[in-house]
């Protein structure tokens, strides 16, 4: 499997393969085709950053543009899912969840429970997260802790092309509502991706690096930075284990707890806001269920309790980087 | 009356309306005893709307409902024993006691759920209609929503989306004059809610929602057009609610004697009876027979519900995910 | 100060007193007057559970009914706040945030930062939270962890009538956007409330009970239950300290950390969902900053990762009660 | 041309439009060098709309803007040096470099902010108008929004709320034919966006948005009515954007030669020049003088912005709360 694919293309391929396999898979979102009602070419955009480009020529009407009416079309995706389709709806930036969140957390997430187990809502909502684009406070958020908070949703944060393809295929085949968070700063990142379809199970963390002294749990883009930090620390004789949970809901508690049982130390790295965020969630898990093995304070490496700033120098300070991760690790091994 | 309903259908229409009325009157009484928990919104007075619309639907067709959902459920064929048990929160309820009055659903019957969120139904029904379009099964979707819900952004967006995607949808606006205590005259600046359709290039029509035949005919036309690929319609039915917004509402915002007057002048069942008897389509006895059958059925539903078991502690944790 | 007032009346009095003091305070919400456009009485409802009843007769047009258009009127409250008013908008049940959240977290919360410190948005959004009403999954949520997650918002959870009045007065006078969470199961609860206006500062926890062995941090309605549990535990010779943070953002970290420094043990009781919730947030705080004093695992007492059920027996199991709190405490002192 | 604008005002109108055009053309060029970060949406082509509307406003009046906000800012009197510095993310920018192109605001000038969320402005402007009503200062609020934003639920709700509360608002729909790559023909099922007004009992009017005078007159009437307590208006201005949705957009969804053609036939500045010179209201020289003044001002703004310092690390943490 020497073929390399970008994060973006891995996502596109996952969708295309599932659409081929299963007629009930449909795609909808703003400019997901691009060009509807316009005088020029169709398939002009494929979503604002081109992730779905090429699907319309292959699948025609199964790929749909939508008005800027997130409540209506995300709700429609959910309604269609409960009527036997498998829609993949794109909420362009997760920052826009505020105009349509009801359909996600009060409808899709709750149907099965409220209806006594008699509903199935196999919808996938793809959405872009994260900073690094100098896109300021309304286009740079992560917000997945908010979705993780809600029972009934599954939340997936792929950390690279291989994960993106396998987790998205699982998301599409999954019978529960899945929110799929794509870090926009990773779209160009390339890695080896198998050509044939494969599904990566939810709730199974990936151990990216084995180590004895400190467990670093990181999500999405931060996984790369955690690995960089671990590398640098290894050169300084500090041996870190790096865990990528891959899905925040369900969460693979076992792998995290086993790792901390071995290392006795935990650093959680997350790009989301710190309060009631993922870093707090993982820290609390370990403080409750892994306390006996903890030998040092848990350290959370996150942005400050501040909206993402526009200026690039500020944004670089804002987002956790490997230097901050290294410092965090060092603060508890020394 | 241009409608060509045969006797069976007329009897069915009457039975459905009567079932709704009796169900709601009885829930009202039982609620007062304190046995029924939570928020309960009754549909009494609006029977002709759900009935007149749903008589055009089959199980392949879907409806999305509201917090005031009992009538829609009954008209769409949801089992009344299961409904009553659900309202009591029992394990035998449509939702195993986990949903209650505001969340009764039966997807197998095409009833996609009552809904506690005002305006949540229209987007969902766009999805149901989209699914029907992909399946090519001529199915349609109906979203019922109130005058209050007609101001929710989700409703407007859905009107537009259904036109953009040319979806087989009927938007059934149930204008009962009130959103909780607030009058439609305050909330809706036009004479009719159907006036909003034109802004989306959609046909909009207003009918007397207490007249079963008026609803039946207008809905029939719209649904026929939708099935044929002619797109959505906004149908406003002007109607009345006979109880408070929810059980426990003192209704001081209503005029003195208003409900009494409405029950006399605008009762969909009375109007129907007069129409069918005066035209010799049904006899009073035929309807009286139905009345007692319905009464017995509701008695039974209440008795069963009261006797039914609560969910077990283990039920608390199930049905969140299919697999987790 | 022997006068007792219900939680509901304390809120009403706070609003009335501030409206008298400051002409720029206005009130808006669905049925907040009750009766607009209806043939019967005005002031018929005063909000769905009557909290604002009586304000319209006193303040006339400064108390406004709204259409069911939460985005528009919550947004209008925010817009008016940035133009010199001090609106108090009611989002009836917090469960409805999904139809208007954008205005809250992308607009109100971020104006000041995005605009480089040049905006003031003194809006208060009052909203009902919590279970116990058999109101099922869409009318029983807490969701304040979601608001607490967002930088730029202040989040207030009063635990009784005295707190309600003082914290609401502070919220109205505060120049930042404040979300005020009222537990609907407490409206009838009575306690002594001073007649004169008073403001309780944000970010100052209240120590409700001093103890040596275990710190219990609890929010809102759970404060009562924590106190009950502490009482029962005291009879069994277990001495608990009970802390009510009163505001989750800002959070009084010092009081919590000092308490844990003394007791060495922490139980967090919260009615919100557990994942990325308040219990996790407080646990993580202590795991990071109070680790050295921790002598036992942190215990989180919350509902399961499940939507609120309708059936009363299930709901009672769902919500943390004093028995579960007692058991949690006992599990770490024994 | 019924408008009675005196010479000073005509010169001001031209200067504002020219300033917008020159600002945007220059940002386009500078963006291509890679110095300007983030997403940048240019207003070139739509100058007559912001200008024609904002000439009726004073500092007491408020506007809510969009992601495509530079033109609104300039028309409302925001300092162009501060704007350019903000676009470069500099400490001297309107927002201290924390907001960028999508968030330029100057509340002291009544400019309540560009906005990264489509449809976020209309609710906010209802609030501004409500505040004006309470203050009794005859102030009005204007929400600019695009054809795409006209489908957002928040926009519909605001149209309704402004009628319910009879607010002094002008809804300025800027129909430039596209929402990103998607055409208005797909998104909006009626001929005009203004057709939606009637559904709210609101006056709705469509004008040629490239004709300054058409915009100016229609806006003037609506704003006058609003100030007098006559409530809101929906004014649709049909216009065009001369660049891509954002900088970097290859625009393959547009017709070949479309922009070139628009620049020839529908350029608001050219149309204005022809109108005023043919009627002898302004001379070509007067405008040429303004052209060079504007060019110099933009040159200066860019030079200042480039030379300005970045925010400091400490700035990261300030301005979240007034007190915390
Ligand atoms: C989003 C949302 N806002 C507010 C409410 C509270 N609420 C429940 S029913 C109702 C009134 C609905 O009025 P209408 O749509 O006319 O329906 P009706 O009750 O008259 O059948 C309100 C405001 C809600 N459930 N959801
Ligand atoms: C709620 C929301 N949805 C989607 C977007 C992404 N987006 C930004 S601009 C835009 C198109 C807006 O079109 P229009 O309103 O016509 O304004 P124009 O760009 O033409 O000025 C879209 C979809 C957004 N910023 N916010
Ligand atoms: Mg109603
Ligand atoms: Mg546009």
Coordinates of C-alpha atoms in Angstrom, one line a residue, chain A residues 3-309:
Chain A
X3 CA -0.3 4.9 -2.5
X4 CA -0.3 8.3 -0.8
X5 CA -3.5 10.3 -0.6
X6 CA -4.2 13.7 0.9
X7 CA -6.6 14.0 3.9
X8 CA -9.1 15.7 1.5
X9 CA -8.9 13.0 -1.2
X10 CA -9.2 10.3 1.4
X11 CA -12.5 11.8 2.5
X12 CA -13.6 12.1 -1.1
X13 CA -12.7 8.5 -1.8
X14 CA -14.5 7.2 1.2
X15 CA -17.7 9.0 0.1
X16 CA -17.3 7.8 -3.5
X17 CA -16.8 4.2 -2.6
X18 CA -19.7 4.1 -0.2
X19 CA -21.9 5.8 -2.8
X20 CA -21.0 3.1 -5.2
X21 CA -21.7 0.4 -2.7
X22 CA -24.9 1.7 -1.4
X23 CA -27.6 3.6 -3.4
X24 CA -29.0 5.1 -0.2
X25 CA -26.0 7.2 0.4
X26 CA -26.6 10.8 -0.7
X27 CA -24.6 14.0 -0.3
X28 CA -25.9 17.5 0.4
X29 CA -24.4 20.8 1.4
X30 CA -23.8 24.3 0.4
X31 CA -21.9 24.3 -2.9
X32 CA -21.2 20.6 -2.5
X33 CA -21.7 20.4 -6.2
X34 CA -21.1 24.1 -6.9
X35 CA -22.6 25.9 -9.7
X36 CA -26.3 25.1 -9.4
X37 CA -28.3 27.9 -10.8
X38 CA -25.1 29.6 -12.1
X39 CA -24.3 30.1 -15.8
X40 CA -20.9 28.4 -15.7
X41 CA -19.7 24.9 -14.9
X42 CA -21.3 22.5 -12.5
X43 CA -19.0 20.7 -10.0
X44 CA -17.3 24.1 -9.8
X45 CA -16.5 23.9 -6.1
X46 CA -17.2 20.6 -4.4
X47 CA -17.7 22.4 -1.1
X48 CA -15.9 25.5 -0.1
X49 CA -12.5 23.8 0.1
X50 CA -13.3 21.2 -2.7
X51 CA -13.7 18.1 -0.6
X52 CA -16.7 16.7 -2.5
X53 CA -15.4 17.8 -6.0
X54 CA -15.8 15.1 -8.6
X55 CA -18.8 13.4 -6.9
X56 CA -21.4 15.1 -9.0
X57 CA -20.0 14.0 -12.3
X58 CA -20.0 10.4 -10.9
X59 CA -23.3 10.4 -9.0
X60 CA -25.4 13.1 -10.5
X61 CA -28.5 14.0 -8.5
X62 CA -27.3 12.1 -5.5
X63 CA -25.0 15.0 -4.8
X64 CA -27.0 18.1 -4.0
X65 CA -26.5 21.8 -3.5
X66 CA -28.5 23.5 -0.9
X67 CA -29.7 27.0 0.0
X68 CA -28.0 28.7 3.0
X69 CA -30.5 27.2 5.3
X70 CA -28.6 24.9 7.6
X71 CA -31.6 24.0 9.8
X72 CA -33.6 23.0 6.9
X73 CA -31.1 20.9 5.0
X74 CA -29.4 19.4 8.1
X75 CA -32.8 18.6 9.4
X76 CA -33.8 17.2 6.0
X77 CA -30.7 14.9 6.1
X78 CA -31.9 13.7 9.5
X79 CA -35.4 13.2 8.4
X80 CA -34.3 11.3 5.3
X81 CA -32.0 9.2 7.5
X82 CA -35.0 8.2 9.6
X83 CA -36.8 7.2 6.3
X84 CA -34.2 4.8 5.1
X85 CA -31.5 7.0 3.4
X86 CA -27.9 7.4 4.5
X87 CA -27.3 11.1 3.9
X88 CA -24.0 12.8 4.3
X89 CA -24.7 16.4 5.0
X90 CA -22.0 19.0 5.2
X91 CA -22.1 21.8 7.8
X92 CA -19.4 23.8 6.1
X93 CA -17.7 25.1 9.2
X94 CA -18.6 23.7 12.6
X95 CA -18.7 27.4 13.7
X96 CA -22.1 27.5 12.0
X97 CA -23.7 24.9 14.2
X98 CA -25.4 27.7 16.1
X99 CA -28.0 28.1 13.3
X100 CA -29.0 24.5 13.2
X101 CA -27.9 22.7 16.4
X102 CA -31.5 21.9 17.4
X103 CA -31.9 19.4 14.6
X104 CA -28.7 17.7 15.7
X105 CA -28.9 17.4 19.4
X106 CA -32.7 17.5 20.0
X107 CA -33.8 15.6 17.0
X108 CA -31.1 13.2 15.5
X109 CA -29.5 12.5 18.8
X110 CA -32.7 11.8 20.8
X111 CA -35.0 10.1 18.4
X112 CA -34.0 6.6 19.3
X113 CA -34.2 7.2 23.0
X114 CA -37.4 9.3 23.0
X115 CA -39.1 6.8 20.7
X116 CA -38.2 3.9 22.8
X117 CA -35.6 2.4 20.5
X118 CA -37.8 2.4 17.5
X119 CA -35.9 4.9 15.3
X120 CA -32.7 4.6 13.3
X121 CA -31.0 7.8 12.1
X122 CA -28.0 6.8 10.1
X123 CA -26.9 10.4 9.2
X124 CA -23.4 11.7 8.9
X125 CA -22.7 15.3 9.4
X126 CA -19.3 16.4 8.0
X127 CA -17.9 19.7 9.3
X128 CA -14.7 21.6 9.3
X129 CA -12.9 22.5 12.5
X130 CA -9.9 24.2 13.8
X131 CA -7.4 27.0 13.4
X132 CA -4.3 27.9 11.5
X133 CA -6.2 29.6 8.6
X134 CA -6.2 33.1 10.1
X135 CA -9.9 32.8 9.8
X136 CA -10.7 34.5 13.1
X137 CA -13.2 33.8 15.8
X138 CA -16.2 32.6 13.7
X139 CA -14.3 30.2 11.4
X140 CA -11.6 28.6 13.6
X141 CA -13.4 26.9 16.4
X142 CA -13.4 23.2 17.3
X143 CA -16.6 22.9 19.3
X144 CA -16.6 19.1 19.3
X145 CA -16.8 19.1 23.1
X146 CA -20.3 20.4 22.7
X147 CA -21.3 17.5 20.4
X148 CA -19.5 15.1 22.7
X149 CA -21.5 16.4 25.6
X150 CA -24.7 15.2 23.9
X151 CA -25.8 11.6 24.4
X152 CA -27.0 10.0 21.2
X153 CA -24.3 11.5 19.0
X154 CA -21.1 9.8 17.9
X155 CA -18.1 12.1 17.4
X156 CA -15.2 11.3 15.1
X157 CA -12.0 13.3 14.8
X158 CA -9.6 11.8 12.3
X159 CA -6.0 12.7 12.7
X160 CA -4.8 11.9 9.3
X161 CA -5.7 10.5 5.8
X162 CA -5.7 6.8 6.8
X163 CA -8.0 7.5 9.7
X164 CA -10.2 9.9 7.7
X165 CA -11.0 7.2 5.1
X166 CA -11.6 4.4 7.5
X167 CA -13.5 6.3 10.0
X168 CA -15.7 8.0 7.4
X169 CA -16.6 4.7 5.9
X170 CA -17.5 3.4 9.3
X171 CA -19.5 6.6 9.9
X172 CA -21.5 6.1 6.7
X173 CA -22.2 2.5 7.6
X174 CA -23.0 3.2 11.2
X175 CA -26.7 3.3 12.1
X176 CA -26.4 6.1 14.6
X177 CA -26.0 9.8 13.9
X178 CA -22.3 10.6 13.5
X179 CA -20.6 14.0 13.5
X180 CA -17.3 13.9 11.5
X181 CA -14.9 16.7 12.3
X182 CA -12.4 17.5 9.6
X183 CA -9.5 19.7 10.6
X184 CA -9.1 22.1 7.6
X185 CA -5.4 22.6 8.2
X186 CA -4.9 18.9 7.4
X187 CA -6.6 18.7 4.0
X188 CA -3.3 18.8 2.1
X189 CA -1.6 16.4 4.4
X190 CA -0.6 13.1 2.6
X191 CA -0.2 9.6 3.9
X192 CA -0.6 6.1 2.7
X193 CA -4.2 5.1 2.3
X194 CA -5.3 1.7 1.0
X195 CA -7.4 1.8 -2.2
X196 CA -10.0 -0.7 -1.2
X197 CA -12.7 0.4 1.2
X198 CA -12.1 -0.3 4.9
X199 CA -13.9 0.7 8.1
X200 CA -12.1 1.6 11.3
X201 CA -14.1 0.8 14.3
X202 CA -15.4 3.6 16.7
X203 CA -14.3 3.6 20.3
X204 CA -10.8 2.2 19.5
X205 CA -8.0 4.5 20.2
X206 CA -4.7 4.2 18.3
X207 CA -1.5 3.9 20.1
X208 CA 0.8 5.9 17.9
X209 CA 3.9 5.6 20.0
X210 CA 4.8 3.4 22.9
X211 CA 6.5 5.0 25.9
X212 CA 7.0 4.4 29.6
X213 CA 7.1 7.8 31.3
X214 CA 4.2 10.0 30.2
X215 CA 1.0 9.4 28.3
X216 CA 0.0 12.1 25.9
X217 CA -3.6 12.0 24.7
X218 CA -4.2 14.3 21.7
X219 CA -7.0 14.9 19.2
X220 CA -7.1 15.7 15.5
X221 CA -4.3 18.1 14.3
X222 CA -2.9 18.0 17.8
X223 CA -1.9 14.3 17.3
X224 CA 0.8 15.4 14.9
X225 CA 2.1 18.0 17.3
X226 CA 2.1 15.5 20.2
X227 CA 4.1 13.1 18.1
X228 CA 6.6 15.9 17.2
X229 CA 6.9 16.7 20.9
X230 CA 7.3 13.1 21.8
X231 CA 10.1 12.8 19.3
X232 CA 11.9 15.9 20.6
X233 CA 11.4 14.6 24.2
X234 CA 12.8 11.2 23.2
X235 CA 16.0 13.0 22.2
X236 CA 16.1 14.4 25.7
X237 CA 15.6 11.0 27.2
X238 CA 12.0 11.3 28.0
X239 CA 9.9 8.4 26.8
X240 CA 6.3 9.3 25.9
X241 CA 3.4 7.2 24.8
X242 CA 1.0 9.0 22.4
X243 CA -2.6 8.0 22.2
X244 CA -5.1 9.2 19.6
X245 CA -8.6 8.3 20.7
X246 CA -10.0 8.9 17.2
X247 CA -13.5 9.1 18.4
X248 CA -14.5 11.2 21.4
X249 CA -17.9 9.5 21.6
X250 CA -17.7 6.5 22.1
X251 CA -14.4 7.0 23.9
X252 CA -11.9 4.2 24.3
X253 CA -11.4 4.6 28.1
X254 CA -9.5 1.4 28.4
X255 CA -6.6 2.3 26.2
X256 CA -6.2 5.6 27.9
X257 CA -6.4 4.1 31.4
X258 CA -4.1 1.3 30.5
X259 CA -1.5 3.7 29.2
X260 CA -1.7 5.9 32.3
X261 CA -1.5 2.7 34.4
X262 CA 1.8 2.1 32.8
X263 CA 3.2 5.6 32.7
X264 CA 1.6 7.2 35.7
X265 CA 1.5 10.6 34.0
X266 CA -0.9 12.3 31.7
X267 CA -0.8 15.2 29.4
X268 CA -3.9 16.0 27.3
X269 CA -3.5 18.1 24.3
X270 CA -6.5 19.6 22.7
X271 CA -7.3 22.6 20.4
X272 CA -10.8 23.2 21.7
X273 CA -11.6 25.7 24.4
X274 CA -10.5 24.5 27.8
X275 CA -13.6 24.8 29.9
X276 CA -15.8 21.7 29.8
X277 CA -13.6 20.6 26.9
X278 CA -12.0 17.4 25.7
X279 CA -8.9 18.0 27.7
X280 CA -11.0 18.3 30.9
X281 CA -13.0 15.3 29.9
X282 CA -10.0 13.0 29.6
X283 CA -8.4 14.5 32.7
X284 CA -11.5 13.9 34.7
X285 CA -11.8 10.3 33.4
X286 CA -8.3 9.6 34.6
X287 CA -8.7 11.5 37.9
X288 CA -11.7 9.2 38.6
X289 CA -10.8 5.9 37.2
X290 CA -7.0 6.0 36.9
X291 CA -6.2 7.9 40.1
X292 CA -4.3 5.1 41.8
X293 CA -1.7 5.0 39.1
X294 CA -1.3 8.8 38.7
X295 CA 2.1 10.0 40.0
X296 CA 1.8 13.6 39.0
X297 CA -0.7 16.3 38.2
X298 CA -2.6 15.9 35.0
X299 CA -1.6 18.7 32.6
X300 CA -4.0 20.1 30.0
X301 CA -2.5 21.8 27.0
X302 CA -5.2 23.9 25.3
X303 CA -5.8 27.4 24.0
X304 CA -6.6 29.9 26.7
X305 CA -10.3 30.7 27.5
X306 CA -10.3 33.1 24.6
X307 CA -11.9 33.2 21.1
X308 CA -9.5 32.5 18.2
X309 CA -7.7 35.7 17.2

